[in-house]
Short mmCIF file of C-alpha atoms and ligand atoms in Angstrom, two decimals:
data_model
loop_
_atom_site.label_atom_id
_atom_site.label_comp_id
_atom_site.label_asym_id
_atom_site.label_seq_id
_atom_site.Cartn_x
_atom_site.Cartn_y
_atom_site.Cartn_z
CA MET P 1 0.82 0.98 25.43
CA SER P 2 2.61 0.54 21.98
CA VAL P 3 4.26 2.99 19.62
CA TRP P 4 2.52 3.00 16.13
CA PHE P 5 4.29 4.58 13.21
CA ILE P 6 1.80 5.01 10.47
CA THR P 7 2.42 6.80 6.96
CA GLY P 8 -0.17 8.71 5.07
CA VAL P 9 -2.56 9.69 7.80
CA SER P 10 -4.05 12.76 6.04
CA ASN P 11 -6.97 10.67 4.87
CA GLY P 12 -8.57 7.08 4.50
CA PHE P 13 -7.21 4.16 6.14
CA GLY P 14 -4.31 5.82 7.45
CA LEU P 15 -6.10 8.61 9.41
CA LEU P 16 -8.85 6.23 10.78
CA LEU P 17 -6.01 3.68 11.98
CA CYS P 18 -4.28 6.49 13.65
CA LEU P 19 -7.42 7.60 15.57
CA LYS P 20 -8.29 3.89 16.43
CA ALA P 21 -4.97 3.19 17.89
CA LEU P 22 -5.02 6.59 19.83
CA LYS P 23 -8.47 5.71 21.27
CA ALA P 24 -6.86 2.55 22.39
CA ASN P 25 -4.25 4.57 24.48
CA HIS P 26 -1.48 3.81 22.14
CA ARG P 27 1.38 6.22 21.27
CA VAL P 28 1.11 7.23 17.57
CA VAL P 29 3.20 9.09 15.20
CA GLY P 30 1.77 9.62 11.70
CA THR P 31 3.07 11.13 8.64
CA VAL P 32 1.64 13.40 6.03
CA ARG P 33 3.22 15.12 2.94
CA SER P 34 2.26 18.64 4.01
CA LYS P 35 0.86 19.53 7.58
CA ALA P 36 -0.61 22.81 5.98
CA LYS P 37 -2.42 20.87 3.26
CA SER P 38 -3.77 18.33 5.71
CA ALA P 39 -4.53 20.73 8.69
CA ASP P 40 -7.88 19.20 9.54
CA ALA P 41 -6.43 15.66 9.89
CA VAL P 42 -3.51 16.88 11.81
CA LYS P 43 -5.71 18.71 14.32
CA ARG P 44 -8.01 15.81 14.84
CA ILE P 45 -4.95 13.36 15.41
CA GLU P 46 -3.18 15.89 17.79
CA SER P 47 -6.16 16.60 19.75
CA ALA P 48 -6.49 13.11 20.22
CA GLY P 49 -3.04 12.85 21.53
CA GLY P 50 -1.05 11.79 18.37
CA GLN P 51 2.09 13.40 16.62
CA VAL P 52 2.24 14.14 13.07
CA ILE P 53 5.40 14.82 11.00
CA GLU P 54 5.87 15.51 7.40
CA LEU P 55 7.26 12.70 5.21
CA ASP P 56 7.19 12.27 1.30
CA LEU P 57 7.82 8.64 0.15
CA ASN P 58 9.49 10.27 -2.90
CA GLU P 59 12.11 11.76 -0.50
CA SER P 60 15.82 10.45 -0.61
CA ARG P 61 16.57 7.35 1.34
CA GLU P 62 18.56 9.52 3.73
CA ASN P 63 15.89 11.91 4.63
CA LEU P 64 13.37 8.82 5.14
CA THR P 65 16.09 7.06 7.32
CA ARG P 66 16.74 10.12 9.54
CA LYS P 67 12.74 10.74 10.10
CA VAL P 68 12.19 7.31 11.06
CA LYS P 69 15.10 6.87 13.31
CA ALA P 70 13.97 10.26 15.07
CA VAL P 71 10.83 8.49 16.18
CA GLY P 72 12.80 5.97 18.50
CA GLN P 73 11.09 2.71 19.37
CA ILE P 74 8.43 1.61 16.92
CA ASP P 75 6.32 -1.42 17.73
CA TYR P 76 3.90 -1.34 14.80
CA LEU P 77 5.16 0.02 11.64
CA VAL P 78 2.20 0.61 9.19
CA ASN P 79 3.32 1.30 5.51
CA ASN P 80 -0.02 2.81 4.53
CA ALA P 81 0.68 5.63 2.19
CA GLY P 82 0.32 5.09 -1.62
CA PHE P 83 -1.23 6.28 -4.53
CA LEU P 84 -2.25 5.33 -8.02
CA ILE P 85 -1.00 6.42 -11.46
CA LEU P 86 -3.52 5.47 -14.16
CA GLY P 87 -2.30 4.80 -17.67
CA ALA P 88 -1.37 2.00 -20.19
CA VAL P 89 2.00 0.53 -19.81
CA GLU P 90 2.88 1.72 -23.31
CA GLN P 91 1.99 5.26 -22.32
CA MET P 92 3.61 5.53 -18.78
CA SER P 93 6.63 7.82 -19.21
CA VAL P 94 10.04 6.33 -17.93
CA GLU P 95 12.19 9.37 -19.14
CA LEU P 96 12.21 12.83 -17.49
CA THR P 97 10.78 15.06 -20.15
CA SER P 98 9.58 18.59 -20.17
CA ARG P 99 5.96 17.44 -20.09
CA SER P 100 6.07 14.88 -17.56
CA GLU P 101 7.82 13.26 -14.60
CA ARG P 102 9.11 9.66 -14.84
CA GLU P 103 5.72 8.36 -13.97
CA ALA P 104 6.73 4.74 -13.83
CA HIS P 105 9.50 5.62 -11.37
CA LEU P 106 7.49 7.86 -9.17
CA GLN P 107 4.82 4.90 -8.81
CA LEU P 108 7.51 2.74 -7.93
CA GLN P 109 9.33 5.08 -5.59
CA THR P 110 6.20 6.09 -3.62
CA ASN P 111 4.79 2.49 -3.30
CA PHE P 112 7.69 0.33 -3.05
CA PHE P 113 11.11 2.05 -2.57
CA GLY P 114 9.87 4.50 -0.03
CA PRO P 115 8.26 1.97 2.17
CA LEU P 116 11.37 -0.26 1.63
CA TYR P 117 13.62 2.48 3.00
CA VAL P 118 11.08 3.11 5.78
CA ILE P 119 11.25 -0.59 6.72
CA GLN P 120 14.94 -0.86 6.58
CA ALA P 121 15.30 2.05 8.94
CA ALA P 122 12.77 0.64 11.60
CA LEU P 123 13.91 -2.76 11.51
CA GLU P 124 17.32 -2.49 13.51
CA GLY P 125 15.43 -1.42 16.49
CA MET P 126 12.90 -4.18 16.11
CA ARG P 127 15.45 -6.78 15.72
CA VAL P 128 17.32 -5.65 18.57
CA ARG P 129 14.44 -5.57 20.87
CA ARG P 130 13.10 -8.93 19.52
CA SER P 131 9.76 -7.50 18.93
CA GLY P 132 7.66 -5.66 16.40
CA VAL P 133 5.07 -5.69 13.76
CA ILE P 134 5.45 -4.51 9.98
CA VAL P 135 2.31 -4.01 8.04
CA SER P 136 2.33 -3.60 4.36
CA MET P 137 -0.67 -1.98 2.80
CA SER P 138 -0.87 -4.05 -0.55
CA SER P 139 -4.04 -4.30 -2.73
CA LEU P 140 -6.18 -6.61 -4.63
CA ALA P 141 -4.26 -5.06 -7.56
CA ALA P 142 -1.34 -7.11 -6.37
CA LYS P 143 -2.98 -10.40 -7.19
CA GLU P 144 -5.41 -9.03 -10.06
CA TYR P 145 -3.80 -7.35 -13.09
CA VAL P 146 -5.95 -5.25 -15.11
CA PRO P 147 -5.65 -2.72 -17.96
CA THR P 148 -4.47 0.88 -16.88
CA THR P 149 -3.18 -0.18 -13.44
CA GLY P 150 -0.12 -2.10 -14.65
CA LEU P 151 2.51 0.04 -12.84
CA TYR P 152 0.33 0.25 -9.60
CA SER P 153 -0.08 -3.48 -9.68
CA ALA P 154 3.79 -3.85 -10.13
CA SER P 155 4.41 -1.50 -7.34
CA LYS P 156 2.02 -3.57 -4.86
CA ALA P 157 3.32 -7.00 -6.03
CA ALA P 158 6.68 -5.73 -5.36
CA LEU P 159 5.85 -4.62 -1.92
CA GLU P 160 4.24 -8.03 -1.32
CA ALA P 161 7.05 -10.27 -2.66
CA MET P 162 9.68 -8.18 -0.56
CA SER P 163 7.32 -8.43 2.48
CA GLU P 164 6.83 -12.10 2.29
CA SER P 165 10.75 -12.67 2.04
CA LEU P 166 11.10 -10.31 4.85
CA ALA P 167 8.75 -12.11 7.18
CA ALA P 168 10.62 -15.44 6.61
CA GLU P 169 13.79 -13.36 7.34
CA ILE P 170 12.81 -11.71 10.57
CA THR P 171 10.59 -14.34 12.45
CA GLU P 172 13.51 -15.63 14.28
CA PHE P 173 13.98 -12.22 15.77
CA GLY P 174 10.50 -11.92 16.78
CA VAL P 175 9.43 -9.52 14.48
CA SER P 176 6.34 -10.34 12.24
CA VAL P 177 4.70 -9.00 8.97
CA LEU P 178 1.10 -8.52 8.05
CA ILE P 179 0.27 -7.87 4.43
CA VAL P 180 -3.19 -6.41 3.78
CA GLU P 181 -4.93 -6.82 0.57
CA PRO P 182 -8.15 -4.54 0.47
CA GLY P 183 -10.51 -4.52 -2.35
CA SER P 184 -12.14 -1.30 -3.27
CA PHE P 185 -12.79 0.83 -0.30
CA ARG P 186 -14.61 4.28 -0.19
CA THR P 187 -11.47 6.53 0.92
CA ASN P 188 -10.06 9.42 -1.09
CA PHE P 189 -7.86 7.04 -3.14
CA LEU P 190 -9.54 7.13 -6.48
CA ALA P 191 -10.15 11.06 -6.04
CA ALA P 192 -6.46 11.40 -5.49
CA LEU P 193 -5.30 9.14 -8.36
CA ASN P 194 -3.17 10.69 -11.19
CA GLN P 195 -3.57 9.86 -14.63
CA SER P 196 -0.51 9.70 -16.91
CA THR P 197 0.25 12.99 -18.54
CA MET P 198 1.73 11.18 -21.59
CA PRO P 199 -0.33 10.77 -24.69
CA LEU P 200 -2.15 7.63 -25.23
CA PRO P 201 -1.49 6.35 -28.84
CA GLU P 202 -4.52 6.73 -30.98
CA ASP P 203 -4.83 3.08 -31.62
CA TYR P 204 -5.86 2.53 -27.94
CA GLN P 205 -9.22 4.44 -28.63
CA ASP P 206 -12.37 2.30 -27.93
CA THR P 207 -10.25 -0.53 -26.50
CA THR P 208 -10.34 -2.16 -23.25
CA VAL P 209 -7.79 0.32 -22.01
CA THR P 210 -9.98 3.46 -22.51
CA ARG P 211 -12.99 1.43 -21.48
CA THR P 212 -11.39 0.19 -18.19
CA ARG P 213 -10.12 3.72 -17.52
CA ASP P 214 -13.49 5.32 -18.06
CA VAL P 215 -15.17 2.93 -15.82
CA LEU P 216 -12.54 3.45 -13.15
CA LEU P 217 -12.97 7.25 -13.33
CA THR P 218 -16.71 6.74 -12.33
CA LYS P 219 -16.07 4.55 -9.17
CA SER P 220 -14.76 7.23 -6.81
CA GLY P 221 -17.38 7.66 -4.01
CA LYS P 222 -19.24 4.18 -5.09
CA GLN P 223 -16.73 1.72 -3.68
CA PRO P 224 -18.33 -1.07 -1.64
CA GLY P 225 -15.82 -1.17 1.22
CA ASP P 226 -16.31 0.54 4.39
CA PRO P 227 -12.85 2.13 5.43
CA GLN P 228 -13.70 2.01 9.30
CA LYS P 229 -14.49 -1.51 9.28
CA GLY P 230 -11.56 -2.25 7.12
CA VAL P 231 -9.38 -0.59 9.80
CA ASP P 232 -11.23 -2.24 12.70
CA ARG P 233 -10.28 -5.48 11.41
CA ILE P 234 -6.63 -4.59 10.76
CA PHE P 235 -6.46 -3.33 14.31
CA GLU P 236 -7.98 -6.44 15.63
CA THR P 237 -5.68 -8.80 13.53
CA LEU P 238 -2.71 -6.91 15.11
CA THR P 239 -3.73 -6.71 18.62
CA GLY P 240 -5.73 -9.88 19.09
CA GLU P 241 -8.95 -8.13 20.06
CA GLY P 242 -12.48 -8.41 18.84
CA LEU P 243 -13.83 -9.83 15.73
CA ALA P 244 -10.74 -10.58 13.92
CA GLY P 245 -8.54 -11.06 16.93
CA HIS P 246 -8.25 -14.65 16.72
CA LEU P 247 -6.21 -14.16 13.35
CA LYS P 248 -3.23 -12.50 15.34
CA GLY P 249 -0.14 -14.20 14.48
CA LYS P 250 -1.70 -16.92 12.38
CA ILE P 251 -2.06 -15.24 8.90
CA LEU P 252 0.61 -13.49 6.60
CA ARG P 253 -2.16 -12.01 4.36
CA LEU P 254 -5.43 -10.31 5.38
CA VAL P 255 -7.94 -9.76 2.47
CA LEU P 256 -10.43 -7.26 3.22
CA GLY P 257 -13.77 -6.81 1.14
CA ARG P 258 -16.12 -9.37 -0.57
CA ASP P 259 -15.02 -7.92 -3.98
CA ALA P 260 -11.45 -8.96 -3.19
CA LEU P 261 -12.17 -12.42 -1.98
CA VAL P 262 -14.26 -13.24 -5.05
CA ARG P 263 -11.53 -11.76 -7.49
CA ILE P 264 -8.57 -13.28 -5.76
CA ARG P 265 -10.34 -16.65 -5.77
CA LYS P 266 -10.89 -16.23 -9.41
CA VAL P 267 -7.37 -15.38 -10.13
CA ASN P 268 -6.27 -18.24 -8.19
CA ASP P 269 -8.53 -20.75 -9.73
CA LYS P 270 -7.35 -19.56 -13.13
CA PHE P 271 -3.68 -20.06 -11.97
CA LEU P 272 -4.44 -23.64 -10.92
CA GLU P 273 -6.22 -24.60 -14.03
CA ASP P 274 -3.14 -23.28 -16.20
CA LEU P 275 -0.90 -25.33 -13.89
CA ALA P 276 -3.04 -28.55 -14.29
CA LEU P 277 -3.29 -27.81 -18.07
CA ALA P 278 0.27 -27.60 -18.71
CA GLU P 279 1.50 -30.07 -16.04
CA ASP P 280 2.83 -32.55 -18.61
CA VAL P 281 4.79 -29.93 -20.20
CA THR P 282 6.06 -28.40 -17.01
CA VAL P 283 7.50 -31.59 -15.82
CA SER P 284 8.85 -32.54 -19.29
CA THR P 285 11.93 -30.30 -18.94
CA ASP P 286 13.85 -31.84 -16.04
CA LEU P 287 17.30 -33.23 -16.90
N1 NAP Z 301 -9.06 2.41 -1.23
C1 NAP Z 301 -8.78 1.51 -1.72
O1 NAP Z 301 -9.77 1.31 -2.51
C2 NAP Z 301 -7.39 0.81 -1.65
C3 NAP Z 301 -7.53 -0.55 -2.04
C4 NAP Z 301 -6.35 -1.29 -2.06
C5 NAP Z 301 -5.49 -0.72 -1.46
N2 NAP Z 301 -5.29 0.49 -0.85
C6 NAP Z 301 -4.01 1.05 -0.44
O2 NAP Z 301 -4.31 1.64 0.87
C7 NAP Z 301 -3.39 2.57 1.29
C8 NAP Z 301 -4.11 3.96 1.90
O3 NAP Z 301 -5.01 4.28 0.83
P1 NAP Z 301 -6.44 4.96 1.14
O4 NAP Z 301 -7.42 4.15 0.50
O5 NAP Z 301 -6.53 5.47 2.52
O6 NAP Z 301 -6.14 6.39 0.15
P2 NAP Z 301 -6.13 7.89 0.44
O7 NAP Z 301 -7.55 8.21 1.39
O8 NAP Z 301 -5.88 8.63 -0.84
O9 NAP Z 301 -4.90 7.94 1.51
C9 NAP Z 301 -3.64 7.73 0.93
C10 NAP Z 301 -2.63 8.46 1.70
O10 NAP Z 301 -1.21 8.25 1.22
C11 NAP Z 301 -0.57 9.44 1.32
N3 NAP Z 301 0.27 9.72 0.09
C12 NAP Z 301 0.15 9.54 -1.16
N4 NAP Z 301 1.43 9.82 -1.85
C13 NAP Z 301 2.31 9.89 -0.88
C14 NAP Z 301 3.74 10.25 -0.90
N5 NAP Z 301 4.33 10.45 -2.28
N6 NAP Z 301 4.43 10.17 0.23
C15 NAP Z 301 3.78 10.23 1.46
N7 NAP Z 301 2.42 10.14 1.63
C16 NAP Z 301 1.71 10.01 0.38
C17 NAP Z 301 -1.63 10.46 1.17
O11 NAP Z 301 -1.10 11.69 1.67
P3 NAP Z 301 -1.25 13.04 1.11
O12 NAP Z 301 -2.36 13.81 1.77
O13 NAP Z 301 -0.08 13.84 1.33
O14 NAP Z 301 -1.47 13.02 -0.48
C18 NAP Z 301 -2.67 9.94 1.94
O15 NAP Z 301 -2.64 10.15 3.33
C19 NAP Z 301 -2.72 2.83 -0.03
O16 NAP Z 301 -1.32 2.37 0.02
C20 NAP Z 301 -3.64 2.24 -1.09
O17 NAP Z 301 -2.80 1.87 -2.23
C21 NAP Z 301 -6.36 1.29 -1.12
C1 NAG Z 302 10.28 12.76 -6.90
O1 NAG Z 302 11.84 12.87 -6.61
C2 NAG Z 302 12.41 13.10 -7.66
C3 NAG Z 302 13.80 12.97 -7.52
O2 NAG Z 302 14.30 13.77 -6.38
C4 NAG Z 302 12.04 14.62 -8.23
O3 NAG Z 302 12.85 14.84 -9.29
C5 NAG Z 302 10.62 14.69 -8.50
O4 NAG Z 302 10.29 16.04 -8.69
C6 NAG Z 302 9.78 14.09 -7.17
N1 NAG Z 302 8.40 14.11 -7.59
C7 NAG Z 302 7.41 14.41 -6.76
C8 NAG Z 302 6.07 14.41 -7.10
O5 NAG Z 302 7.81 14.90 -5.59
C1 NAG Z 303 15.68 16.25 2.59
O1 NAG Z 303 15.36 16.91 3.46
C2 NAG Z 303 15.64 18.32 3.35
C3 NAG Z 303 15.45 18.95 4.61
O2 NAG Z 303 14.24 18.78 5.16
C4 NAG Z 303 15.04 18.91 2.10
O3 NAG Z 303 15.49 20.26 2.19
C5 NAG Z 303 15.53 18.14 1.01
O4 NAG Z 303 14.74 18.78 -0.08
C6 NAG Z 303 15.14 16.64 1.00
N1 NAG Z 303 15.74 15.83 -0.17
C7 NAG Z 303 15.01 15.01 -0.79
C8 NAG Z 303 15.67 14.44 -1.97
O5 NAG Z 303 13.85 14.86 -0.53
C1 NAG Z 304 -1.86 13.95 -8.65
O1 NAG Z 304 -3.02 14.34 -8.59
C2 NAG Z 304 -3.52 15.38 -7.49
C3 NAG Z 304 -4.88 15.83 -7.72
O2 NAG Z 304 -5.35 15.84 -8.90
C4 NAG Z 304 -2.44 16.66 -7.73
O3 NAG Z 304 -2.75 17.66 -6.78
C5 NAG Z 304 -1.09 16.14 -7.79
O4 NAG Z 304 -0.22 17.25 -7.85
C6 NAG Z 304 -0.73 14.97 -8.70
N1 NAG Z 304 0.47 14.48 -8.51
C7 NAG Z 304 1.34 14.33 -9.42
C8 NAG Z 304 2.73 13.75 -8.99
O5 NAG Z 304 1.25 14.74 -10.59
#
C-alpha cells in the first residue's frame, strides 16, 4: 500500500485516478476547492475509502505547505489540478482592475506556482525516505503553441521545465518525476475554461485569434481522448502493471492520445528543420 496525494479530484483525470488507486487498495488523499460544490465526487471518493481535503492552488504558499505537510508520508504526489484562461496575449490582464483579476498571474499561480509550492512541501519527506514519485500533469500545450492559449502554454511549459530540472536534482535521492502530456481528453476541462474578461482589441476581429477561439469553444464534449484510458496508462506507468507497466522508471514524459503524438511530432520536425536550416549561422558565432 502506498499513499497518493492527488490535486483536483472533483472531476476528470483527478477523480478517475483517485478511484483507480483506491480500487488497488492504496491510501488516497485528494483535494478539491470546495467540498460543498463537489459533493458527488467527495462522496464517491469517501465511500471508496479515500479522504478529501479543501485546497485552492491560488492559496498562499504557507497555506499550501501546511496542508501538504498535514498529510504525512506521500509516496505519489500527483499535481493534476489546473485550468485554462482563454485569451490573446495582448488582451490578458496583468494589473488588478475593477473589471478583472490579474488573469496572467492567476494562470501561472494555479498551474505553476501552486504545484511548485506543493512539490516543495512534499519533497523533504520523499528525500529523507529516499523514495517517492512526483507526477506533473502537463499538456500538449506545453509543446505546441497556438493562438489564444499562450498563458496556459506558458504555465505548462514552466511546469515541465521545472519538473525536468527537478528530476535531475532528486534522482540521487531515489525520488523520480513523471511528466504527463495529454492531448485533448473528454473531461470537464473545456467546460470549466475561463475566457479573459478584458476586451479584445477590434483589430483582432476575424483573425486567427477569434477563429481559433471560436473553434475551441465548440470542442467541449467532442474531445477524442478517453480519460479512463488515460488514467489507466498513467497508473500503469507509475506502478509497473498492465499495458504501460514496462515503461515504469524508463521514461520522463508520457504522451497520451494520438492527437498529441501527431502534433508533438510535427512541432519537433519543424524544430529540427529550423536547426538544420540555420546550422551554418548557429555555429558562426563562437569565439
Ligand atoms: N482534458 C484535457 O484535454 C487536458 C489536456 C491536457 C492537459 N490537461 C490537464 O489535466 C489536468 C486535469 O484536467 P482535467 O482534464 O481532468 O479537467 P477538469 O475535469 O476540469 O478537472 C480539473 C481539476 O482541477 C481543479 N482546479 C482548477 N482550478 C483549481 C485551483 N485554482 N485550485 C485547485 N484546484 C483547481 C478542478 O477543481 P474544481 O472543481 O475546484 O474547479 C478540477 O478538479 C489539468 O492540469 C489540465 O491542464 C487536460
Ligand atoms: C487569487 O489570490 C489573489 C491573491 O490572494 C486574490 O486577490 C484573488 O482574488 C484570488 N483569485 C481567485 C480566483 O481565487
Ligand atoms: C489561508 O488559510 C486560512 C485558513 O484556512 C484562510 O482563512 C485564508 O484565507 C488562507 N489564505 C490565503 C491567502 O489563501
Ligand atoms: C471560471 O469559469 C467558471 C465557469 O464558468 C466560473 O464558475 C469561475 O468563477 C470562473 N473563474 C474565474 C477565476 O473567473
